[in-house]
mmCIF file of C-alpha atoms in Angstrom:
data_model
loop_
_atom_site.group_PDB
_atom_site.id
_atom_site.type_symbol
_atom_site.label_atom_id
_atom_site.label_comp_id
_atom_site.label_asym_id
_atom_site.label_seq_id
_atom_site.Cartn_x
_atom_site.Cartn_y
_atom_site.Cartn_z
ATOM 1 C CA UNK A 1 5.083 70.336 8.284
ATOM 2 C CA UNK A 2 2.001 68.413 7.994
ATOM 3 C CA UNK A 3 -1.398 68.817 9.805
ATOM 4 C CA UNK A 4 -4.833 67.080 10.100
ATOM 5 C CA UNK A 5 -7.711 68.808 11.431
ATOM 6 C CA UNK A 6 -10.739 66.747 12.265
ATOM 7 C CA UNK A 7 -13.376 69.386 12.330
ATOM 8 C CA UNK A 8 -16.299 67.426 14.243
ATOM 9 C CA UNK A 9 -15.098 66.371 18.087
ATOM 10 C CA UNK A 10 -17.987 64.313 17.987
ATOM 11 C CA UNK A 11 -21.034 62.473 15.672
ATOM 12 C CA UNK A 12 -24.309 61.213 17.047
ATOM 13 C CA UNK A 13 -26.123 59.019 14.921
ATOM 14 C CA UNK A 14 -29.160 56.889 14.623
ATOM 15 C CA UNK A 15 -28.630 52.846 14.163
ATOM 16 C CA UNK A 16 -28.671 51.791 10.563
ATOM 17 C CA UNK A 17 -28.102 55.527 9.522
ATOM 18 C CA UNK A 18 -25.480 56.457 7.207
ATOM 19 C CA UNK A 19 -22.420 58.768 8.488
ATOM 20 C CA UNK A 20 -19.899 60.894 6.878
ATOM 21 C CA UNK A 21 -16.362 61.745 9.311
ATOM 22 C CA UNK A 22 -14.568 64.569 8.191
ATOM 23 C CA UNK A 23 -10.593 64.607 7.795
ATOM 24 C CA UNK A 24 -8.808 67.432 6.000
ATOM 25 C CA UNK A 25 -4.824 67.653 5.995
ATOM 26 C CA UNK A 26 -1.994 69.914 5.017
ATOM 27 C CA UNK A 27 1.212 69.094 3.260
ATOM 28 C CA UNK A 28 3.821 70.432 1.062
ATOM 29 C CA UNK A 29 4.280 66.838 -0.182
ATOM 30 C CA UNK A 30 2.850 63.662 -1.451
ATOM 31 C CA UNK A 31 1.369 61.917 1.916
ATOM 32 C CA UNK A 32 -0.094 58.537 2.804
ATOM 33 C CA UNK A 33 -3.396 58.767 4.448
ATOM 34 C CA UNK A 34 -4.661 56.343 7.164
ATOM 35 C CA UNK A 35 -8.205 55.894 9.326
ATOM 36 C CA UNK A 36 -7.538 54.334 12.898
ATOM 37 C CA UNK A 37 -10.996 53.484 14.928
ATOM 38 C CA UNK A 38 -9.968 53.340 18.624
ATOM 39 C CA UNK A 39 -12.693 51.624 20.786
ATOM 40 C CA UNK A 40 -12.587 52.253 24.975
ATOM 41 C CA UNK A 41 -9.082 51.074 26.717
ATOM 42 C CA UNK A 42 -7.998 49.569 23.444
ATOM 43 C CA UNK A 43 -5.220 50.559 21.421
ATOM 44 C CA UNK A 44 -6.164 51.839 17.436
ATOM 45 C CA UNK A 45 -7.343 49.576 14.607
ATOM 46 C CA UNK A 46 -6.208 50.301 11.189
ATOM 47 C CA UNK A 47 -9.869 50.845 9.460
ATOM 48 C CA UNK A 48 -7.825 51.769 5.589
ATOM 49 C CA UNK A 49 -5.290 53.623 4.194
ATOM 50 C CA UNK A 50 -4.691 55.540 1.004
ATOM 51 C CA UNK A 51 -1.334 55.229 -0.445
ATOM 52 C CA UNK A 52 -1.761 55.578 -4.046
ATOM 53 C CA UNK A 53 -3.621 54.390 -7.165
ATOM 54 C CA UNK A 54 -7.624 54.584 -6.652
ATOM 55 C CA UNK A 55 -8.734 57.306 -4.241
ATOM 56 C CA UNK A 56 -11.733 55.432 -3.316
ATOM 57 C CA UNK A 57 -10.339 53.055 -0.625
ATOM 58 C CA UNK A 58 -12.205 50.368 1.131
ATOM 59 C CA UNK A 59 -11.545 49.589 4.677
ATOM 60 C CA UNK A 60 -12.337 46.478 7.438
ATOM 61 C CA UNK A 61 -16.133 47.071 8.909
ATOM 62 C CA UNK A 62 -17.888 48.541 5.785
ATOM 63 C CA UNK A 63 -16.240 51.790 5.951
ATOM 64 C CA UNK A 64 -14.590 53.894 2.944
ATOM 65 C CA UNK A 65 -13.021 56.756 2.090
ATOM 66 C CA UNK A 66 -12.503 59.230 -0.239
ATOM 67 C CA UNK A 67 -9.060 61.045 -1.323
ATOM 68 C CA UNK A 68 -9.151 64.099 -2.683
ATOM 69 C CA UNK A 69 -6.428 65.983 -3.063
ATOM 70 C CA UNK A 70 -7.567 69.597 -4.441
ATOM 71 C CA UNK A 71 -9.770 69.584 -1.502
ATOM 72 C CA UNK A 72 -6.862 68.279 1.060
ATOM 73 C CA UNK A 73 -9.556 65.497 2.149
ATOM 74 C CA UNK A 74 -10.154 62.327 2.893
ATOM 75 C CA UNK A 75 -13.293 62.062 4.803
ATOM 76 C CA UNK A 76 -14.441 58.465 6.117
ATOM 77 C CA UNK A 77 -17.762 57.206 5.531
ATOM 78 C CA UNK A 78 -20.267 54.302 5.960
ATOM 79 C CA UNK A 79 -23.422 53.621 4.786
ATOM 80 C CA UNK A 80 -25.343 52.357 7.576
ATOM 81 C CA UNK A 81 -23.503 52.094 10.708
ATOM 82 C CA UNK A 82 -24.169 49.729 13.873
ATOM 83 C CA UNK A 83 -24.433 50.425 17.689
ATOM 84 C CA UNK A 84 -20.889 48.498 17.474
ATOM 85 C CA UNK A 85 -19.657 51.339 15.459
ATOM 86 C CA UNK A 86 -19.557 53.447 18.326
ATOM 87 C CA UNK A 87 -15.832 54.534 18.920
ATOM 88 C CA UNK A 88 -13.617 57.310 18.719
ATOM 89 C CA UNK A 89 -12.056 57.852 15.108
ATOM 90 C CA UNK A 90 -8.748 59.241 14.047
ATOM 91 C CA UNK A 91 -7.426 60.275 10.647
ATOM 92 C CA UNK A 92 -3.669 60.454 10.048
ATOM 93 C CA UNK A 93 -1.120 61.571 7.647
ATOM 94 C CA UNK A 94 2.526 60.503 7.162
ATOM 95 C CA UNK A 95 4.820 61.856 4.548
ATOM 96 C CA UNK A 96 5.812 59.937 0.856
ATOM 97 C CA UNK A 97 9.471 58.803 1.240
ATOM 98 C CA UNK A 98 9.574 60.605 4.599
ATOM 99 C CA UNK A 99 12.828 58.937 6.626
ATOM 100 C CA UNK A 100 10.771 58.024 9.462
ATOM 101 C CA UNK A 101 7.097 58.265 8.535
ATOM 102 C CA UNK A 102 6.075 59.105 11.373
ATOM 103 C CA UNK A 103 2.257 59.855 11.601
ATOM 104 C CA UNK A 104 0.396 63.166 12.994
ATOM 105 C CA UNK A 105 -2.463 62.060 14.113
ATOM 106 C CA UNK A 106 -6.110 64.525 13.894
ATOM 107 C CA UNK A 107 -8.042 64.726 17.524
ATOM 108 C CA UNK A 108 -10.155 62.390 16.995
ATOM 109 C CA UNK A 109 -14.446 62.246 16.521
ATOM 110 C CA UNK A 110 -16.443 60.341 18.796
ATOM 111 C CA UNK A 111 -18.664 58.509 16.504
ATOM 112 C CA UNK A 112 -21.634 57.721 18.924
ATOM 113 C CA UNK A 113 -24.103 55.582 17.793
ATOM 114 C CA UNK A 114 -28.059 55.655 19.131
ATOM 115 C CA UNK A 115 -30.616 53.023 18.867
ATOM 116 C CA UNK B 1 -0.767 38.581 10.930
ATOM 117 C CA UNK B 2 0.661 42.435 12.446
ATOM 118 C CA UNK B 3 -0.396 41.664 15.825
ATOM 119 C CA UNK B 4 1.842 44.220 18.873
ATOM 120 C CA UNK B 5 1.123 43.325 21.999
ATOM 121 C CA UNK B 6 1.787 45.460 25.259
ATOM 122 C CA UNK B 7 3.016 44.086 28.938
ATOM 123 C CA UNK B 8 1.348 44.948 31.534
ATOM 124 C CA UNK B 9 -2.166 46.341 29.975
ATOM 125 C CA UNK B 10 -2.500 48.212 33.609
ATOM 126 C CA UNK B 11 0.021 49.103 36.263
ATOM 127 C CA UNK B 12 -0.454 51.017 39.588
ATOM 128 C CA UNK B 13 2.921 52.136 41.580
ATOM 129 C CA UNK B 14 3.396 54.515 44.141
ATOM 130 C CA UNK B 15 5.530 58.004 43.077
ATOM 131 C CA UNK B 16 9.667 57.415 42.420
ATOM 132 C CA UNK B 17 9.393 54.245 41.625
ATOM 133 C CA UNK B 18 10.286 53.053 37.902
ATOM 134 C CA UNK B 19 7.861 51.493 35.610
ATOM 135 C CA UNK B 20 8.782 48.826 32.715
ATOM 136 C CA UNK B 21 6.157 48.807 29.571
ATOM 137 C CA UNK B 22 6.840 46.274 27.046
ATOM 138 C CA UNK B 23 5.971 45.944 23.423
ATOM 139 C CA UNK B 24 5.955 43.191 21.133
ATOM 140 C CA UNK B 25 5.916 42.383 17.176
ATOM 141 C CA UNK B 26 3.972 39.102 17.606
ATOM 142 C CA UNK B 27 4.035 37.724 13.951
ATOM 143 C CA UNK B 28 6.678 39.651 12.199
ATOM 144 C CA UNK B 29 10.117 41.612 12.997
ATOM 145 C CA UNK B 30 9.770 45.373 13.022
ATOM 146 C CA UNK B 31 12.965 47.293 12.909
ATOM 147 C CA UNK B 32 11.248 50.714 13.930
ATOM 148 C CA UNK B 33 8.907 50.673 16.830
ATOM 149 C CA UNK B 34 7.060 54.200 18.272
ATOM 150 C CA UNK B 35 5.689 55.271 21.311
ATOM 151 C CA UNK B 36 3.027 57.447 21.989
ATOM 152 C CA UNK B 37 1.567 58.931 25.233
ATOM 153 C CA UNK B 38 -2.530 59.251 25.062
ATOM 154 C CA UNK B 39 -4.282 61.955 27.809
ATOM 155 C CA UNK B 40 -7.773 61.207 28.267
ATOM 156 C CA UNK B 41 -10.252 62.676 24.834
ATOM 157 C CA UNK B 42 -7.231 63.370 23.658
ATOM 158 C CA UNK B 43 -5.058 62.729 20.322
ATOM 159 C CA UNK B 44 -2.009 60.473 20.244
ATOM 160 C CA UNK B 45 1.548 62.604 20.785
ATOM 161 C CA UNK B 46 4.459 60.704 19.268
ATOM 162 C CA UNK B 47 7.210 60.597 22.086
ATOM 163 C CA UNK B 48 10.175 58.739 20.583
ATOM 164 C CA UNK B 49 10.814 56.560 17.525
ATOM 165 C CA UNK B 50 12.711 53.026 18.218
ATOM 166 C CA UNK B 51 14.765 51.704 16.192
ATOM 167 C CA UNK B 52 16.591 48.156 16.467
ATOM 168 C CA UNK B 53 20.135 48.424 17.570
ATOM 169 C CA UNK B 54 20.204 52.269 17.731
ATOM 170 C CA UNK B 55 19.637 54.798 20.201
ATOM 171 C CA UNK B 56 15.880 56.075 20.031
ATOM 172 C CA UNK B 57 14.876 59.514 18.918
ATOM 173 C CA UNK B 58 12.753 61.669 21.096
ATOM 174 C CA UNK B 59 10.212 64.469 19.950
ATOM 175 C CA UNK B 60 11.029 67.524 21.162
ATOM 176 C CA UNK B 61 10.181 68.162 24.755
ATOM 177 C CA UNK B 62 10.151 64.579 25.954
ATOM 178 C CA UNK B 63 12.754 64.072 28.712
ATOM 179 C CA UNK B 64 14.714 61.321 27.279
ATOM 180 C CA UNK B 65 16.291 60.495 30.848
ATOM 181 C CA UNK B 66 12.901 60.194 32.067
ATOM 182 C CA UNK B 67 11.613 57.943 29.020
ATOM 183 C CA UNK B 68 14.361 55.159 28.768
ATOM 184 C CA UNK B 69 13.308 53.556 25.214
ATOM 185 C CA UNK B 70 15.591 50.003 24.622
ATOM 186 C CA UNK B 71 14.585 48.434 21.409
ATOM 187 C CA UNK B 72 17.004 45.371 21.971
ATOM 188 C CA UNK B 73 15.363 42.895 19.358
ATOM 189 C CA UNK B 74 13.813 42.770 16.156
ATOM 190 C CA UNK B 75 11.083 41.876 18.193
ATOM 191 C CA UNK B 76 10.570 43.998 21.429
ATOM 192 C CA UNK B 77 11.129 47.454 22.382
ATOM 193 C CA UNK B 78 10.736 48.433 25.958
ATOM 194 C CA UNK B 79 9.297 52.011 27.430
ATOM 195 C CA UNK B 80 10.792 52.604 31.148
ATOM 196 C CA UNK B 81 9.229 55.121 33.186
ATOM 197 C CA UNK B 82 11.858 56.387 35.686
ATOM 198 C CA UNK B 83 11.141 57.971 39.259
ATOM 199 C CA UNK B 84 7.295 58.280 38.117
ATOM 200 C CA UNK B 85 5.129 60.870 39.498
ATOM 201 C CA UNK B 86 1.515 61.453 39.185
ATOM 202 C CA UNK B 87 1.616 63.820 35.838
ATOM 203 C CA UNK B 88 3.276 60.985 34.482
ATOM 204 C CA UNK B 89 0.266 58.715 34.648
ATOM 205 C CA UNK B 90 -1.385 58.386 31.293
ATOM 206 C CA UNK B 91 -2.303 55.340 28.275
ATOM 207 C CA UNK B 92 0.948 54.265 26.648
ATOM 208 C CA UNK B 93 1.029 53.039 23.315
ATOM 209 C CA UNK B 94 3.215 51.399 21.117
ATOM 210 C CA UNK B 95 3.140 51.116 17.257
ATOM 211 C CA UNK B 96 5.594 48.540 15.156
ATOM 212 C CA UNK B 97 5.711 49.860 11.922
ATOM 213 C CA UNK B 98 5.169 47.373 8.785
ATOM 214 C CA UNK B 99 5.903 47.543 5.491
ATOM 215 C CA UNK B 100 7.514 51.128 4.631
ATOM 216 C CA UNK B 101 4.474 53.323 5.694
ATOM 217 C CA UNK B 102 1.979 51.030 8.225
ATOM 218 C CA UNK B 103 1.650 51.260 11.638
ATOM 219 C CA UNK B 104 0.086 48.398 13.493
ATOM 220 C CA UNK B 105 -0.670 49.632 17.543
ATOM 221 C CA UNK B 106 -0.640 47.630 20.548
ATOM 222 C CA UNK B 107 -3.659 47.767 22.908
ATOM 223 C CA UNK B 108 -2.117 50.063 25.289
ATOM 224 C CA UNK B 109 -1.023 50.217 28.855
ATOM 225 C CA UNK B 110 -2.354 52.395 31.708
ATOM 226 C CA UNK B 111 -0.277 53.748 34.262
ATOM 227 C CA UNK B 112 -1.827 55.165 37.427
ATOM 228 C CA UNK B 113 1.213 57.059 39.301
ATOM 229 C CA UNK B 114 -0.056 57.190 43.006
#
């Protein structure tokens, strides 16, 4: 069975600051990676996803991410980030050739953005 | 393109009364649709997968009588709520899946069970 574990519930920054949101998973197979940014009474975003070929992936909004597979990671980052920016976050894994993919979603980080 | 969209995006009703949620694949056909039930600063938990033409398949411990899932068209998948009560009340959110591995999510709907 897979797992994510988003280790930070939530991220203040400062405006114009550059941010770094943790995502680790667990599989006993080959998974697809995605980053969903869910913004108050909306339904998620796709930001990126990783499903093979380069692990450096780059998403809508200036964000990126990392896989990294002997570290089970793929941690979402930005380098300077925008009062807009401020939403909760989710990373999620589905499984390679899975018959459903279905996707197990992490809890989420509140990435909250000062001035 | 991969726009879902979700009918109504709010509805209040009073306790036993049933509750219709609809969800769209605006631009494209999507043959497996999900559901997933949101509780406030909480994750996303997958309730049932749709898929066109078949009877859905519900995660374990969803009451499948009290979830009616139809996924009639290539194009629309419906969520009833039946005999609603307040636990049930909650965001509801749909997901039509493109391509072999991408969801796309519509906005949501809140249900306020009075």
């Amino acid at each position: 069975a897979q797992s994510v574990t988003q280790l930070d519930s939530q991220v203040p920054v400062f405006e114009e600051a550059p941010v770094e949101l943790r995502c680790n998973y667990s599989s006993s197979v080959s998974v697809y990676l995605f980053w969903y940014v869910q913004y108050p009474n909306q339904g998620l975003q796709l930001l990126l996803k990783y499903l093979s070929g380069s692990t450096l992936v780059k998403g809508i909004n200036g964000f990126e991410a990392e896989f990294n597979k002997s570290q089970t990671s793929f941690h979402l980052r930005k380098p300077s980030v925008h009062i807009s920016d401020t939403a909760e976050y989710f990373c999620a894994v589905s499984d390679y050739g899975g018959a459903t993919n279905k996707l197990i979603f992490g809890t989420g980080t509140l990435l909250a953005v000062q001035p | 393109g991969a726009v879902v969209s979700q009918h109504p995006s709010r509805v209040i009703c009073k306790s036993g009364t049933s509750v219709k949620i609809e969800c769209r694949s605006l631009d494209f056909q999507a043959t497996t649709m999900f559901w997933y039930r949101q509780f406030p600063k909480k994750s996303l938990m997958l309730m049932a997968t749709s898929n066109e033409g078949s009877k859905a398949t519900y995660e374990q411990g969803v009451e499948k009588d009290k979830f009616l899932i139809n996924h009639a068209s290539l194009t629309l998948s419906t969520l009833t709520v039946t005999s609603a009560h307040p636990e049930d009340s909650s965001f509801y959110i749909c997901s039509a899946r493109v391509e072999y591995e991408t969801q796309y999510f519509g906005p949501g709907t809140r249900l306020l069970v009075l």
